[in-house]
PDB file of C-alpha atoms in Angstrom:
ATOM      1  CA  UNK D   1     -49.857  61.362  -9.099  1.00 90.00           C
ATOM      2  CA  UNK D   2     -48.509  63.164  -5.733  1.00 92.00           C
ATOM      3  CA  UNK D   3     -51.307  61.223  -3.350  1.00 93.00           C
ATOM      4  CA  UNK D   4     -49.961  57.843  -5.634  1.00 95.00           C
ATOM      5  CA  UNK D   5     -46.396  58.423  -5.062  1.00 95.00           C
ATOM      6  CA  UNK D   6     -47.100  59.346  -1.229  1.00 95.00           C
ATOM      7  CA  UNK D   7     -49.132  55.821  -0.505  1.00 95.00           C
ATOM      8  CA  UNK D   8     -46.335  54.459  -1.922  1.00 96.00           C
ATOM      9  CA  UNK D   9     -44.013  56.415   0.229  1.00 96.00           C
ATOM     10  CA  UNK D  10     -45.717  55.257   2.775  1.00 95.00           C
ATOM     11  CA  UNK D  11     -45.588  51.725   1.920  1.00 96.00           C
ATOM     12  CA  UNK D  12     -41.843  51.775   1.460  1.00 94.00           C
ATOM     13  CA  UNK D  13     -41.403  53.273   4.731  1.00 95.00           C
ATOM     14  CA  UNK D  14     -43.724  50.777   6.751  1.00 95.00           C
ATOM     15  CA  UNK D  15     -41.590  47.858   4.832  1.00 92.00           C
ATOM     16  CA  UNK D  16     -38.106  48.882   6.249  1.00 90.00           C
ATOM     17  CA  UNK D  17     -39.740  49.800   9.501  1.00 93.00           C
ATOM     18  CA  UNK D  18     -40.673  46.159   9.756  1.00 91.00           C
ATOM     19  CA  UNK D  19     -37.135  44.868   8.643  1.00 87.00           C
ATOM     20  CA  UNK D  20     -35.423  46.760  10.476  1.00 89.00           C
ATOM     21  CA  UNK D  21     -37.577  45.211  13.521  1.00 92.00           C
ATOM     22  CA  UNK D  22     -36.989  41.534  12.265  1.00 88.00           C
ATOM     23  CA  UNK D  23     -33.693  41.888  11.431  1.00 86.00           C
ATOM     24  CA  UNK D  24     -33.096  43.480  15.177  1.00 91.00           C
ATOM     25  CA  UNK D  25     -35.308  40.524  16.297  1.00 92.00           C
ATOM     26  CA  UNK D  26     -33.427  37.805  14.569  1.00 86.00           C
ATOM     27  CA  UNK D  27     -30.091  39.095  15.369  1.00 87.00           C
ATOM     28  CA  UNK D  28     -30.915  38.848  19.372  1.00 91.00           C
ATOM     29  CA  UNK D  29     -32.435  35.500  19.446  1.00 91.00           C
ATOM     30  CA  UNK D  30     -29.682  34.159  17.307  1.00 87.00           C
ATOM     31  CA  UNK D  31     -26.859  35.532  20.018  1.00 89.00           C
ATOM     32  CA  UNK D  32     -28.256  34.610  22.572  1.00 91.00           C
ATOM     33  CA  UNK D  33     -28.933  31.068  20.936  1.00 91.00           C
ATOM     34  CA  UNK D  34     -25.508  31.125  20.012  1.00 87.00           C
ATOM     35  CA  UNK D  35     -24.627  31.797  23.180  1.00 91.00           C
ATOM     36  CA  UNK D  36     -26.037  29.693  24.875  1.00 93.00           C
ATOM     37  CA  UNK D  37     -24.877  26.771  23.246  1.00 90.00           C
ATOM     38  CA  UNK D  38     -21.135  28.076  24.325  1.00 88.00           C
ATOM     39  CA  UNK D  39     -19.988  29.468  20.901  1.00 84.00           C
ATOM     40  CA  UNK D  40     -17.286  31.879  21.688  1.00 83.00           C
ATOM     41  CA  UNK D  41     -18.139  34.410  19.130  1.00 85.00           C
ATOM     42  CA  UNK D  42     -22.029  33.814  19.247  1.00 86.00           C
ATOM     43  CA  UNK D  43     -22.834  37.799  20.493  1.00 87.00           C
ATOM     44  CA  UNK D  44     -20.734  39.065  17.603  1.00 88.00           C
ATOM     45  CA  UNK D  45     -22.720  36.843  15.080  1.00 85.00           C
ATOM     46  CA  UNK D  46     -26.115  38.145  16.497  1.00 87.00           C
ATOM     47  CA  UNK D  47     -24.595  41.281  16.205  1.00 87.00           C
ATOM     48  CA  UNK D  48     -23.559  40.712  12.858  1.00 86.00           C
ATOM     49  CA  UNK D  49     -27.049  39.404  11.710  1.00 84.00           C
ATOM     50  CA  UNK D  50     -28.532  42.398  13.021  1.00 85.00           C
ATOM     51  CA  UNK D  51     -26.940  44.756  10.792  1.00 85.00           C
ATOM     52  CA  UNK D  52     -26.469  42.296   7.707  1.00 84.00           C
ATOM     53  CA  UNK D  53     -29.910  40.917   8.410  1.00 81.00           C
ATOM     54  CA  UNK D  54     -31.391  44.163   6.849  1.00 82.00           C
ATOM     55  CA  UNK D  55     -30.573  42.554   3.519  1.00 81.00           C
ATOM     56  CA  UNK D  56     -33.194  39.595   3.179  1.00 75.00           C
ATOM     57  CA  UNK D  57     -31.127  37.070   1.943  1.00 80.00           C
ATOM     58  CA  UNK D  58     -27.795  37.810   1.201  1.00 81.00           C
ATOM     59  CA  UNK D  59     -26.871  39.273   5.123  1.00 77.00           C
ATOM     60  CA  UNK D  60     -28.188  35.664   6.854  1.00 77.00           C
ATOM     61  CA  UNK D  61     -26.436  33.581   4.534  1.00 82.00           C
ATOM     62  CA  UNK D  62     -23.351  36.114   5.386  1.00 80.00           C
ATOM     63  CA  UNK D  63     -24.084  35.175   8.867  1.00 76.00           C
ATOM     64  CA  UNK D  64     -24.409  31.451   8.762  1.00 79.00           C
ATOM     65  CA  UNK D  65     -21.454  30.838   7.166  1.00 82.00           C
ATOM     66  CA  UNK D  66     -19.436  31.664  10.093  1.00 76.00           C
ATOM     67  CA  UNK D  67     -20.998  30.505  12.836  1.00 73.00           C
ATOM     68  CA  UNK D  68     -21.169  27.023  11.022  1.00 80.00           C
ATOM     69  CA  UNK D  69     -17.844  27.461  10.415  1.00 82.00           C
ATOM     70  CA  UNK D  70     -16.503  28.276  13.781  1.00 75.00           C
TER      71      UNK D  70
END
């Protein structure tokens, strides 16, 4: 049971590890995008989806709705 629960552990800990990297990822290239095309706010959207991002779904669609919006 421990060396089950510890793969798992380990599993859980590699996931977030690679959110954390693809939300970090996502949140750059979308400010900079952003900014780019000459939104005023674009770096504090990127910045946004970088911290929201971390939730799969709900933080981008948190994200989007601004920056369309603006």
């Amino acid at each position: 049971v421990v060396a089950c629960l510890s793969e798992i552990n380990t599993y859980l800990i590699a996931f977030f590890r690679g959110q954390l990297f693809v939300s970090f990822i996502n949140g750059i290239a979308t400010g900079v995008g952003l900014m780019i095309l000459g939104l005023d706010f674009g770096l504090l959207i990127g910045l946004a989806l970088c911290v929201l991002g971390i939730i799969p779904y709900l933080g981008i669609a948190l994200c989007w709705i601004p920056s369309v919006l603006i």
